[in-house]
Coordinates of C-alpha atoms and ligand atoms in Angstrom, one line a residue:
X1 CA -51.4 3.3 37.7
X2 CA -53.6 4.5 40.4
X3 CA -52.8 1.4 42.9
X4 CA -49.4 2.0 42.7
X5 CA -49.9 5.8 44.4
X6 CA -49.6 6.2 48.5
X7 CA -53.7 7.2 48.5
X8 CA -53.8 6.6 52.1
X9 CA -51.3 9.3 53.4
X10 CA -51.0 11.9 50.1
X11 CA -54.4 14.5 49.6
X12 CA -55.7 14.8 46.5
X13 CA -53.1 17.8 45.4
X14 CA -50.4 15.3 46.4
X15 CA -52.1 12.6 44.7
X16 CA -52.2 14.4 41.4
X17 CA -49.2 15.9 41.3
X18 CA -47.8 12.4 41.9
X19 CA -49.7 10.6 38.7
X20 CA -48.5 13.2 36.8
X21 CA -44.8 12.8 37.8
X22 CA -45.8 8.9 37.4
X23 CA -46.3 9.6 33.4
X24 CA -42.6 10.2 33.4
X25 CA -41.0 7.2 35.4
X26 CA -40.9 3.6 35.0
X27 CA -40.6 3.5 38.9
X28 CA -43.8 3.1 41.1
X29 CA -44.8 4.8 43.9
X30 CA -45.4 1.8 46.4
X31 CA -48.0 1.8 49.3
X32 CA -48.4 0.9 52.3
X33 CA -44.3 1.7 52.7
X34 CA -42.6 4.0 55.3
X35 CA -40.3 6.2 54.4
X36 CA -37.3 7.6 55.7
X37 CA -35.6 10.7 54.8
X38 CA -32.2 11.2 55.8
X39 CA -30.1 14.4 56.2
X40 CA -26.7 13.7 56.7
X41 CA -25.1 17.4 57.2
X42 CA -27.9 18.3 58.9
X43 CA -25.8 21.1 61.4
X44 CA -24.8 22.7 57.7
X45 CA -26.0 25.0 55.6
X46 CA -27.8 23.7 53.2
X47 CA -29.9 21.6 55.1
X48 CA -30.5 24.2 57.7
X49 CA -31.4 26.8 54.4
X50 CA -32.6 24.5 51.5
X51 CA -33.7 21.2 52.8
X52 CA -35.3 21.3 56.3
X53 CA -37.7 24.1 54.4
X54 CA -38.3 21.9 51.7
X55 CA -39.0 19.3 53.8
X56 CA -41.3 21.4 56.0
X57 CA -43.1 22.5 52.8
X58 CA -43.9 19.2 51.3
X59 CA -45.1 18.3 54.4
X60 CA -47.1 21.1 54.8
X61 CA -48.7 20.6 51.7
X62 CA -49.5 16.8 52.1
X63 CA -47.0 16.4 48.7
X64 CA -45.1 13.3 50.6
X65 CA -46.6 10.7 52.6
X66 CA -48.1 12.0 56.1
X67 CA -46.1 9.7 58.2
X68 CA -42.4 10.5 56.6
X69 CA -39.9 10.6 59.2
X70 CA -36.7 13.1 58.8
X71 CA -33.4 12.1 60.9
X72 CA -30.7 14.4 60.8
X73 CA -27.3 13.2 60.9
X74 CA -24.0 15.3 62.1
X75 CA -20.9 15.3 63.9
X76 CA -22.0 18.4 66.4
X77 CA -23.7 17.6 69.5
X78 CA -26.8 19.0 68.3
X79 CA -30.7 18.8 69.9
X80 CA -33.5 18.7 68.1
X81 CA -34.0 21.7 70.1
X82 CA -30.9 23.1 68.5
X83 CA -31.9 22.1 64.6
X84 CA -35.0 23.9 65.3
X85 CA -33.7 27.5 66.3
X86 CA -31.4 27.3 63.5
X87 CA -33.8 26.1 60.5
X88 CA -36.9 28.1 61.4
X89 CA -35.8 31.3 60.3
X90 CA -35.5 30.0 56.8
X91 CA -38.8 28.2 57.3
X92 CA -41.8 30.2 55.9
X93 CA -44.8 29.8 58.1
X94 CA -48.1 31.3 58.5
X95 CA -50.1 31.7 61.5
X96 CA -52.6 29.2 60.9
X97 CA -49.4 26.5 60.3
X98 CA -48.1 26.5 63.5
X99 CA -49.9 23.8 64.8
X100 CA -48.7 21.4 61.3
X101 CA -45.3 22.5 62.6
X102 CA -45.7 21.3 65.9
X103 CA -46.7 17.9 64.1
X104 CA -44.0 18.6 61.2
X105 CA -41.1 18.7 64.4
X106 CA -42.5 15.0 65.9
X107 CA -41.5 13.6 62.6
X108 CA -38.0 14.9 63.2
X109 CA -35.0 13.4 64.8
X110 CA -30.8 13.9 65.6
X111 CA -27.8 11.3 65.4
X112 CA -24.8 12.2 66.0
X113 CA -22.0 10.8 64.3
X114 CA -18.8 10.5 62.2
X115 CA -18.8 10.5 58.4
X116 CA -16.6 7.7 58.2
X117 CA -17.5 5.7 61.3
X118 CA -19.1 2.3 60.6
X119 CA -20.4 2.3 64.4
X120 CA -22.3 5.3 63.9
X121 CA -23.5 4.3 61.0
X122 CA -25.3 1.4 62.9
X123 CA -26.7 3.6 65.3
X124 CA -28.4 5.2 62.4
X125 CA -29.5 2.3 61.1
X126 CA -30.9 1.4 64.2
X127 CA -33.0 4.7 64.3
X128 CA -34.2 3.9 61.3
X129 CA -35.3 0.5 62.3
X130 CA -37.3 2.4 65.3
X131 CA -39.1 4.1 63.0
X132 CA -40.0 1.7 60.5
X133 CA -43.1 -0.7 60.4
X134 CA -41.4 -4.6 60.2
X135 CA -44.7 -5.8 58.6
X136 CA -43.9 -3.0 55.4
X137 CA -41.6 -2.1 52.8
X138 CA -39.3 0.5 54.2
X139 CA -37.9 3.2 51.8
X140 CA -35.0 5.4 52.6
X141 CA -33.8 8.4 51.0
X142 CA -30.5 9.8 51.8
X143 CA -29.3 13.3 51.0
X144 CA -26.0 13.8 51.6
X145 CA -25.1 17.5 51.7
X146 CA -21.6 17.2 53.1
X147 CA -18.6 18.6 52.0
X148 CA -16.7 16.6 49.3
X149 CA -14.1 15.6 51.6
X150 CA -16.2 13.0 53.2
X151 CA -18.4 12.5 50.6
X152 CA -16.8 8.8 49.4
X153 CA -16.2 7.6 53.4
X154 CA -20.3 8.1 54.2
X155 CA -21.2 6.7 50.8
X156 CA -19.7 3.2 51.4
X157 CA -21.1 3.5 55.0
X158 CA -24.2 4.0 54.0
X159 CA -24.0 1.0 51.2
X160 CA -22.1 -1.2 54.3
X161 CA -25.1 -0.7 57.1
X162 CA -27.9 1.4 56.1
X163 CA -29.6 0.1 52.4
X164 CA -33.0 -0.9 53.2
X165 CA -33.7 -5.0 53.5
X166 CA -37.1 -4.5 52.3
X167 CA -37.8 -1.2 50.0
X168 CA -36.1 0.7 47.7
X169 CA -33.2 2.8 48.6
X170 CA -32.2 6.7 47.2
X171 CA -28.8 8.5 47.5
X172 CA -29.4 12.4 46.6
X173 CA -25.8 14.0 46.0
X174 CA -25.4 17.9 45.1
X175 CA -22.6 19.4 43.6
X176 CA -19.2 19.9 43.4
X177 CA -19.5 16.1 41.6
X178 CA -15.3 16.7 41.7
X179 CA -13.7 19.5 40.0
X180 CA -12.6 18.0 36.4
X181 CA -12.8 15.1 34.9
X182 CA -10.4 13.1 36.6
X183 CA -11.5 13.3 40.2
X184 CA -15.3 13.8 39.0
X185 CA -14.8 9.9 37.3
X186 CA -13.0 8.9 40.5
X187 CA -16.1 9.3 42.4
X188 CA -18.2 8.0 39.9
X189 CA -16.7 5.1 40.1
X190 CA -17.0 4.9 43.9
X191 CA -20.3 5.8 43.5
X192 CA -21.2 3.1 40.8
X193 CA -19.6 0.4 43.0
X194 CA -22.2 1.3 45.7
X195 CA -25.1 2.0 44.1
X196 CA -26.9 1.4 40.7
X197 CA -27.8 4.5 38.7
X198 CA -31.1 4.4 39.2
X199 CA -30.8 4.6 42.9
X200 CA -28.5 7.9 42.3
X201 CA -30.3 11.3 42.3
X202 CA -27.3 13.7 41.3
X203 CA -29.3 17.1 41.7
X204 CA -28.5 20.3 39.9
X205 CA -31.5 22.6 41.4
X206 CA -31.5 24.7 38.3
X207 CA -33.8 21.6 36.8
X208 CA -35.9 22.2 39.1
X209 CA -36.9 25.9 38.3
X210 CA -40.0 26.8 36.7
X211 CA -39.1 28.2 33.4
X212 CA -36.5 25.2 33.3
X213 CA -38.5 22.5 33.3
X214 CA -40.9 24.8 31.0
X215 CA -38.4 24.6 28.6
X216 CA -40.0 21.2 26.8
X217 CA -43.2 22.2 26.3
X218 CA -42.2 25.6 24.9
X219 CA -39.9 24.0 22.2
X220 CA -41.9 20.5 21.7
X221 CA -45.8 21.5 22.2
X222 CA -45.3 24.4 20.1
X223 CA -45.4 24.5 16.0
X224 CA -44.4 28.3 16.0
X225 CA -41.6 27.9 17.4
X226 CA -40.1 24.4 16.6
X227 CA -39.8 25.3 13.4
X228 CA -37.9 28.5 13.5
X229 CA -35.7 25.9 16.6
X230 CA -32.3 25.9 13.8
X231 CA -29.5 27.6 11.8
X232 CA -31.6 28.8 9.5
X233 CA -33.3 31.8 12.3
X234 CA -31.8 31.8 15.2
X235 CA -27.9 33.5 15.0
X236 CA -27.3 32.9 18.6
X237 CA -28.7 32.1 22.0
X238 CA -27.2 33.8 25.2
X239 CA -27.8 32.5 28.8
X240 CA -27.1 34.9 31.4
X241 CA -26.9 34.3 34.9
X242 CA -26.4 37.6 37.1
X243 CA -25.9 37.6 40.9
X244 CA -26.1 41.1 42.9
X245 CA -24.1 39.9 45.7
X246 CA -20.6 38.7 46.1
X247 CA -19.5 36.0 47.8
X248 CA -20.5 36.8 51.2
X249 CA -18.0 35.1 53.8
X250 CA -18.5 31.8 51.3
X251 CA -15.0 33.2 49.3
X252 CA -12.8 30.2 50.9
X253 CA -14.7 27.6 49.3
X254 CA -15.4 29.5 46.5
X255 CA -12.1 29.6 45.4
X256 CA -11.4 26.6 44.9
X257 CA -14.0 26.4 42.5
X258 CA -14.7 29.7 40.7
X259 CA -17.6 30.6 38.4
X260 CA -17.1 27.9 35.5
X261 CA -17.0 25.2 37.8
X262 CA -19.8 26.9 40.8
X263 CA -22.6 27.6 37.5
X264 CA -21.1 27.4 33.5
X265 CA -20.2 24.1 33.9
X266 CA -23.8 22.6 35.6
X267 CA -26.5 25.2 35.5
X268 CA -25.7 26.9 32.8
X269 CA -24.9 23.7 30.6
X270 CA -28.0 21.5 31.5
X271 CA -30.1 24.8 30.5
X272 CA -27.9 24.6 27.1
X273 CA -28.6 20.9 26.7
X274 CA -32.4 21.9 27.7
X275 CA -32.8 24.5 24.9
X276 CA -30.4 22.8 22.0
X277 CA -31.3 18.9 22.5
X278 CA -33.6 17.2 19.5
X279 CA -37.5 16.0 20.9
X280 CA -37.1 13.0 22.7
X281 CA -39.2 10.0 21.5
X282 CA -40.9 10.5 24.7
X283 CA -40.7 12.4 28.3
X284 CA -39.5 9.9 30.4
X285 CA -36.5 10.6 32.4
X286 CA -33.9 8.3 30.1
X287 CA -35.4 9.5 26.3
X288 CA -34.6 13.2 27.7
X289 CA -31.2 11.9 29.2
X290 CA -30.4 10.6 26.1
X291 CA -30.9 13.2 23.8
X292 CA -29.0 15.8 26.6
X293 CA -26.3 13.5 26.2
X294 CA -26.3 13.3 22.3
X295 CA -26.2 17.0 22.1
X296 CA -23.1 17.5 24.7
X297 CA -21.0 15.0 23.0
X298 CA -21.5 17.4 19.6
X299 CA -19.9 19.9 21.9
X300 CA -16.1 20.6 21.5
X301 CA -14.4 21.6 24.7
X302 CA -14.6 25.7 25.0
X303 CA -11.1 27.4 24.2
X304 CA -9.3 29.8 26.0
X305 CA -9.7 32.5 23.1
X306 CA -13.5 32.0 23.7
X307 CA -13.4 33.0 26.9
X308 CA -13.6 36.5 29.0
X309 CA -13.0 36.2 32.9
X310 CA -13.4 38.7 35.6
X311 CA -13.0 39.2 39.4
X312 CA -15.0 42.2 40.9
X313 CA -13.0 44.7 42.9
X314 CA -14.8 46.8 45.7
X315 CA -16.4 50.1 44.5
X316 CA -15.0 52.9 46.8
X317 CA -18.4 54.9 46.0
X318 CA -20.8 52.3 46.9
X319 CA -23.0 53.6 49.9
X320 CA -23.0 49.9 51.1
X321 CA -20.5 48.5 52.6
X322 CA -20.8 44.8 50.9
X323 CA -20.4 46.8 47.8
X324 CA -17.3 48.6 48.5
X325 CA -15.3 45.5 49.4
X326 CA -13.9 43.2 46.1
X327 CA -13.2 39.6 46.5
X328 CA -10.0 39.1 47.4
X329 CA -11.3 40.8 50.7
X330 CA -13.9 38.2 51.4
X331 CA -12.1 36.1 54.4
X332 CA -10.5 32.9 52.7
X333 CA -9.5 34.4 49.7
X334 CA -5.8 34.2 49.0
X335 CA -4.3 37.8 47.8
X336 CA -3.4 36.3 44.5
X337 CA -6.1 34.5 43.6
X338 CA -6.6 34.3 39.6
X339 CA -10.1 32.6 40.2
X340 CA -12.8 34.0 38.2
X341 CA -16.0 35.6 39.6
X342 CA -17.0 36.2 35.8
X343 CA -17.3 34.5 32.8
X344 CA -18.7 34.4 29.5
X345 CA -18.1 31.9 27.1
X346 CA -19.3 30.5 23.7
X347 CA -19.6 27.3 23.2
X348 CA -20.2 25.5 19.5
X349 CA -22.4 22.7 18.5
X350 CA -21.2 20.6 15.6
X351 CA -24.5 19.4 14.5
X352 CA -26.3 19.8 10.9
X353 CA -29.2 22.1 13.3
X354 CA -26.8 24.0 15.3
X355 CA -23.6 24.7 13.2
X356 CA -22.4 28.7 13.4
X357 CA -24.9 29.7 16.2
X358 CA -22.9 30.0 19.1
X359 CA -24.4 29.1 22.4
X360 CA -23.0 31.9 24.7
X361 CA -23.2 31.4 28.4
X362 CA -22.4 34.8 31.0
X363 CA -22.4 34.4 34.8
X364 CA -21.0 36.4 37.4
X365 CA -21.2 37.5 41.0
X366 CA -21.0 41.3 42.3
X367 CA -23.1 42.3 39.2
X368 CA -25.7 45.3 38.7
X369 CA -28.9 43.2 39.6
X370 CA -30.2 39.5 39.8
X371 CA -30.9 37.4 36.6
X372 CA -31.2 34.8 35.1
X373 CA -32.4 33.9 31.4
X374 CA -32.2 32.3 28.5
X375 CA -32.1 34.9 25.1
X376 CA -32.9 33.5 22.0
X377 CA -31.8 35.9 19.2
X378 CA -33.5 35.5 15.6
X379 CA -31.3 36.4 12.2
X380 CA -32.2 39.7 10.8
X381 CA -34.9 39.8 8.2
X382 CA -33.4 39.3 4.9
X383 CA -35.3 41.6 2.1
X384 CA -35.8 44.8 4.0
X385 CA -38.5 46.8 3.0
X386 CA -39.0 49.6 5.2
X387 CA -36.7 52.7 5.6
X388 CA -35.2 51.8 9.3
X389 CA -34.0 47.8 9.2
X390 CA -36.4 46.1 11.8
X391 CA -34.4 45.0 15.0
X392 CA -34.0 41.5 15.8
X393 CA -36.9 39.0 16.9
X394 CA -36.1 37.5 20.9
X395 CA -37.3 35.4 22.5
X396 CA -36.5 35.2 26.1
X397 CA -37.4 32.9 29.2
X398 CA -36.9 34.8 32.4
X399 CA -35.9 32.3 34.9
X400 CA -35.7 35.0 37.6
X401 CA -36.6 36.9 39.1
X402 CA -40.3 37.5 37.9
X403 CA -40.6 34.6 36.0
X404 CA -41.9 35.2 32.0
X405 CA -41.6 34.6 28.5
X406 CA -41.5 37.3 26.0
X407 CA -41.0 37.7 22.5
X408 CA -39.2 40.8 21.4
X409 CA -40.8 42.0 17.9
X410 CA -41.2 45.0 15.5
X411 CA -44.9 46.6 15.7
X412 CA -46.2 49.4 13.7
X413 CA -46.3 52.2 16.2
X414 CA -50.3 52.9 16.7
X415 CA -51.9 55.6 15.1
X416 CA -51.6 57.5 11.9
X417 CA -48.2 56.8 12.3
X418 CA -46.9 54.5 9.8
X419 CA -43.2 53.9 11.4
X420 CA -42.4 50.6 13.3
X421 CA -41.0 50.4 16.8
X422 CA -40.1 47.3 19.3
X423 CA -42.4 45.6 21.4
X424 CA -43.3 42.5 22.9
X425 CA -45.6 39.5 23.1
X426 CA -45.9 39.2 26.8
X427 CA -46.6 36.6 29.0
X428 CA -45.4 36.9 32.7
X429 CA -46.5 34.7 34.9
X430 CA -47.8 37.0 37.7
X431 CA -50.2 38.6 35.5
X432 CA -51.2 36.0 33.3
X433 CA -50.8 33.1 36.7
X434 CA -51.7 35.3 39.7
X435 CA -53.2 32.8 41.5
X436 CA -49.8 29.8 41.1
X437 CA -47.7 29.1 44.1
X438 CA -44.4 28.1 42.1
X439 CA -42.7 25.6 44.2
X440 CA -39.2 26.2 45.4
X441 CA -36.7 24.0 43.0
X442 CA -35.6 21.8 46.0
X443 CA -39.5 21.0 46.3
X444 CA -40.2 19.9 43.1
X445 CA -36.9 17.9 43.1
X446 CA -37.1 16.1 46.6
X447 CA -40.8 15.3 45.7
X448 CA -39.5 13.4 42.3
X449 CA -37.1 11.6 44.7
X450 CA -39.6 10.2 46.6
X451 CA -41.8 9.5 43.1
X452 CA -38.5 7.7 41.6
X453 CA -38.6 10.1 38.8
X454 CA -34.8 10.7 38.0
X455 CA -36.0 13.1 34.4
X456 CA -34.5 16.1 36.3
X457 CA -31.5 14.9 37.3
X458 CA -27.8 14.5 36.0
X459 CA -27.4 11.0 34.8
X460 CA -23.3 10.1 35.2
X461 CA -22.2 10.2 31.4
X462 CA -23.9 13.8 31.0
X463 CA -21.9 14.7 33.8
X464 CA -18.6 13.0 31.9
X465 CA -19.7 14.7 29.0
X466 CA -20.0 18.4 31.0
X467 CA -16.5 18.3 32.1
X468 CA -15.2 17.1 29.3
X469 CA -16.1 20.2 27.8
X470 CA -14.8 22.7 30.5
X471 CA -12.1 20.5 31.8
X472 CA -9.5 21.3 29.5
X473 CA -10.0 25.3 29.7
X474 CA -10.1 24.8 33.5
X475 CA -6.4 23.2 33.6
X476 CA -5.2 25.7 30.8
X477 CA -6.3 28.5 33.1
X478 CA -4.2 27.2 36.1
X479 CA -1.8 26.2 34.1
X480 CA -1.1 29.8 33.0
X481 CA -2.6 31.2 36.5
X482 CA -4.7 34.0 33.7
X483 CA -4.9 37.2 35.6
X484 CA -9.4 37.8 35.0
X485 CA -10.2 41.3 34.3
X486 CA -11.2 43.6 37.0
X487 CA -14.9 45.0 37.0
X488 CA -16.3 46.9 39.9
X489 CA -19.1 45.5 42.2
X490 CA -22.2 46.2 40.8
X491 CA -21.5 46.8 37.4
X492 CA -22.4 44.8 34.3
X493 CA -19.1 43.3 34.2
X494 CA -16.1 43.5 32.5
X495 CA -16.9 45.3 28.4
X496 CA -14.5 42.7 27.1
X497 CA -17.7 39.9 27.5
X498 CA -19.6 42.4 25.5
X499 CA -16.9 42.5 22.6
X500 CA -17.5 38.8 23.1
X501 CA -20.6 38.3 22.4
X502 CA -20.7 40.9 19.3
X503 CA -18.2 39.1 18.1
X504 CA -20.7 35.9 18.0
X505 CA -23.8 37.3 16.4
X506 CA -25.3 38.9 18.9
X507 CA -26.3 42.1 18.4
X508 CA -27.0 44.7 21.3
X509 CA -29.2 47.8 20.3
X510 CA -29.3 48.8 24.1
X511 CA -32.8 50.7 22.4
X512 CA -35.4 48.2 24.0
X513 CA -35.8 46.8 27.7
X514 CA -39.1 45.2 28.6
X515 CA -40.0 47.1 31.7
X516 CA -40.4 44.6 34.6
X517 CA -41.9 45.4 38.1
X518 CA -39.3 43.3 40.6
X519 CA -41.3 41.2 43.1
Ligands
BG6_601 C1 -25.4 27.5 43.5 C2 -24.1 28.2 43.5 O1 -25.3 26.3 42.9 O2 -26.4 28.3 42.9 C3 -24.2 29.6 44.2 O3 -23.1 27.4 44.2 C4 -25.3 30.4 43.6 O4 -22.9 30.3 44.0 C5 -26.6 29.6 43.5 O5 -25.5 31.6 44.4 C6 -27.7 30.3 42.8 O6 -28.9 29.7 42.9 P1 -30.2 30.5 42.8 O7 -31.3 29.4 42.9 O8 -30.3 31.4 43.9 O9 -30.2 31.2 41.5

């Protein structure tokens, strides 16, 4: 395997990390290739908060080969000059970098064009061409973070000038992947005209997070918990996902969407999959894609009744201003808009391991802090022998911030004392880890482009089988234009999702909270 690794141009952290991603994917590495990485939406923001830093950070840490070159593509008469000013704020840099980002900005360069425009296209392709060696395979990577609108037009133009002759060829898409089933197969389809799935990198950046992709080797490296992994312990699992902030000037687009469709529907669910699938014969990408899959289609599609929506309304007391302003007042947003900012909703899993624990997903904007987690909740201990009945068992994976896992259990209080009280097995990663750099998702997930490893990305029938589940909710909900519930900015959301969640199992003491510093 060790041939088949870019030794010339990666250092030996690159190198490693690279092998080990190579365990995973049938696809090798080649050397003695260039490679080309492509922004098309490069005036947007994404690329000018998400990918450019990414890029700058692989590069930075000799993770992608040393002479990878990055061309932007847009429709605004941009410099490089102009990419620059706007990206390096969002680029972090130390003093003793600056000369690497000299170097990092020589790798960089601008076309303008249209999305749809075939002659453009060429003059991309032709910038390519400059950059490439004719003598070597040259490999092009394409991430298109472009509004949907124009997502189909610079797909085919892409497929009609720009595939590479010699060398493989990458398209990385992000989300929305439509907005139900219909127009999400509708550009499948286009898609699967153009390119073959294993040339499609359809990211969801939550599988790139630490504590995500930490989710296999918690469940299948572990004997402690894989048996207890079932009906028979657990009565429910919760994943929460908790923003502080609202939705910041972004409310237009937003809208069009709302919550199920901006996190239930792709974060939250390939988490779900992640935590409920059976062990895959083995880790590479299409065993785990498999088995995601298997689990989905044991998924009905959620009903209304198991659903609680909200929209946050301003709080007149807040001290900041954000906070006293509620969605409908974030430009964009139509005064009648019935979209959700809220939801929690349980979703069932009709297999012999999973029947009656319901899987219950809550995420929401304008909330009282930032979260994210996944909350496994054991059954109570049947027998009881002690005068006060022991609390639950949880165990928890703390995707953010402050990344940990914990185990909620009883403990004889110490001392003479012969009473019991909650406590926790405790491993967070900035005491136990001081030393890690976790890499940003977008790292980890560009780097597997370039690797070919597709393991944490959305294959097309997982994404058939994800809105087949919230598609039929999401029309109901228009259908019936379902007023959400009001809950003030900065709150925990409307109580209803609490009645909710009782209602399924889980059970709230409010009488334990592991004590967390923020970082
Ligand atoms: C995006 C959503 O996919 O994820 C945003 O569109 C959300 O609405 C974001 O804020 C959250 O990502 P993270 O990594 O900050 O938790």
């Amino acid at each position: 395997m060790d041939n088949l690794v870019p030794e010339d141009n990666c250092n030996e952290r690159g190198l490693n990390i690279l092998k080990k991603s190579l365990a995973c994917t049938d696809q090798p590495v080649q050397t003695n290739a260039s490679h080309v990485f492509v922004i098309l939406g490069a005036s947007g923001d994404l690329a000018k908060k998400k990918i450019y830093p990414t890029m700058w950070a692989l590069y930075r840490d000799k993770l992608i080969p040393e002479d990878t070159k990055i061309v932007g593509y847009a429709r605004s008469n941009l410099t490089m000059e102009d990419i620059k000013s706007k990206c390096e704020p969002f680029l972090k840099v130390k003093d003793e970098n600056r000369s690497i980002l000299k170097e990092f900005w020589t790798m960089n360069s601008y076309v303008r064009g249209q999305y749809d425009e075939k002659a453009d296209f060429e003059n991309l392709k032709q910038e390519m061409e400059k950059l490439e060696k004719a003598d070597q395979d040259n490999n092009r990577i394409f991430y298109l973070a472009l509004p949907p609108s124009v997502f189909k037009a610079s797909a085919s133009r892409i497929k009609e000038t720009c595939m590479s002759a010699r060398g493989w060829t990458r398209i990385i898409i992000e989300k929305p992947f439509g907005r139900d089933s219909e127009s999400s197969e509708d550009l499948s389809q286009h898609l699967g005209r153009l390119f073959r799935e294993d040339q499609l990198y359809r990211i969801d950046h939550y599988l790139g997070k630490e504590m995500v992709q930490n989710m296999m080797s918690i469940r299948f490296a572990n004997q402690i918990f894989s048996r207890s992994w079932n009906r028979d312990s657990l009565a429910c699992v919760v994943i929460n996902f908790k923003e502080p902030f609202g939705t910041q000037g972004r409310g237009g687009y937003f809208d069009k969407f709302g919550i199920i469709r901006d996190i239930c529907q792709n974060h939250l669910l390939q988490i779900l999959s992640l935590a409920s699938m059976d062990k895959p014969p083995t880790v590479r990408a299409d065993d785990i894609r498999n088995e995601k899959v298997k689990i989905l289609k044991l998924i009905p599609p959620v009903v209304v009744e198991d659903v609680v929506l909200g929209q946050y309304v301003g709080d007149p007391d807040a001290k900041e201003e954000e906070k006293r302003l509620g969605y409908k007042d974030d430009k964009g947003v139509p005064e009648d808009s019935v979209t959700p900012t809220y939801a929690a909703c349980v979703l069932r899993i009709n297999s012999e391991r999973w029947e009656g624990v319901p899987f219950i997903m809550r995420a929401g904007k304008a909330l009282n802090e930032k979260k994210a987690e996944i909350r496994f909740q054991f059954k109570d201990v049947p027998g009881n022998i002690f005068g006060q009945r022991p609390k639950r068992n949880e165990l928890v994976l703390r995707v953010q911030p402050n990344e940990a896992i914990y185990c909620k259990m009883m403990n004889k209080a110490p001392g003479m004392s012969f009473t019991m009280e909650e406590s926790e097995l405790d491993l967070t990663y900035k005491d136990r880890y001081s030393d890690a750099r976790l890499p940003e998702a977008y790292e980890r997930l560009i780097l597997d482009v370039f690797v070919g490893s597709q393991m944490n990305f959305v294959r097309s029938d997982e994404l058939r089988e994800a809105w087949r589940i919230f598609t039929p909710l999401l029309h109901e909900l228009e259908t019936r234009r379902q007023e959400p519930i009001p809950y003030k900015f900065g709150t925990r959301g409307p109580k209803e999702a609490d009645e909710l969640a009782q209602k399924n199992n889980f059970v709230y003491t409010g009488t334990y909270e592991w004590i967390y510093e923020d970082v």
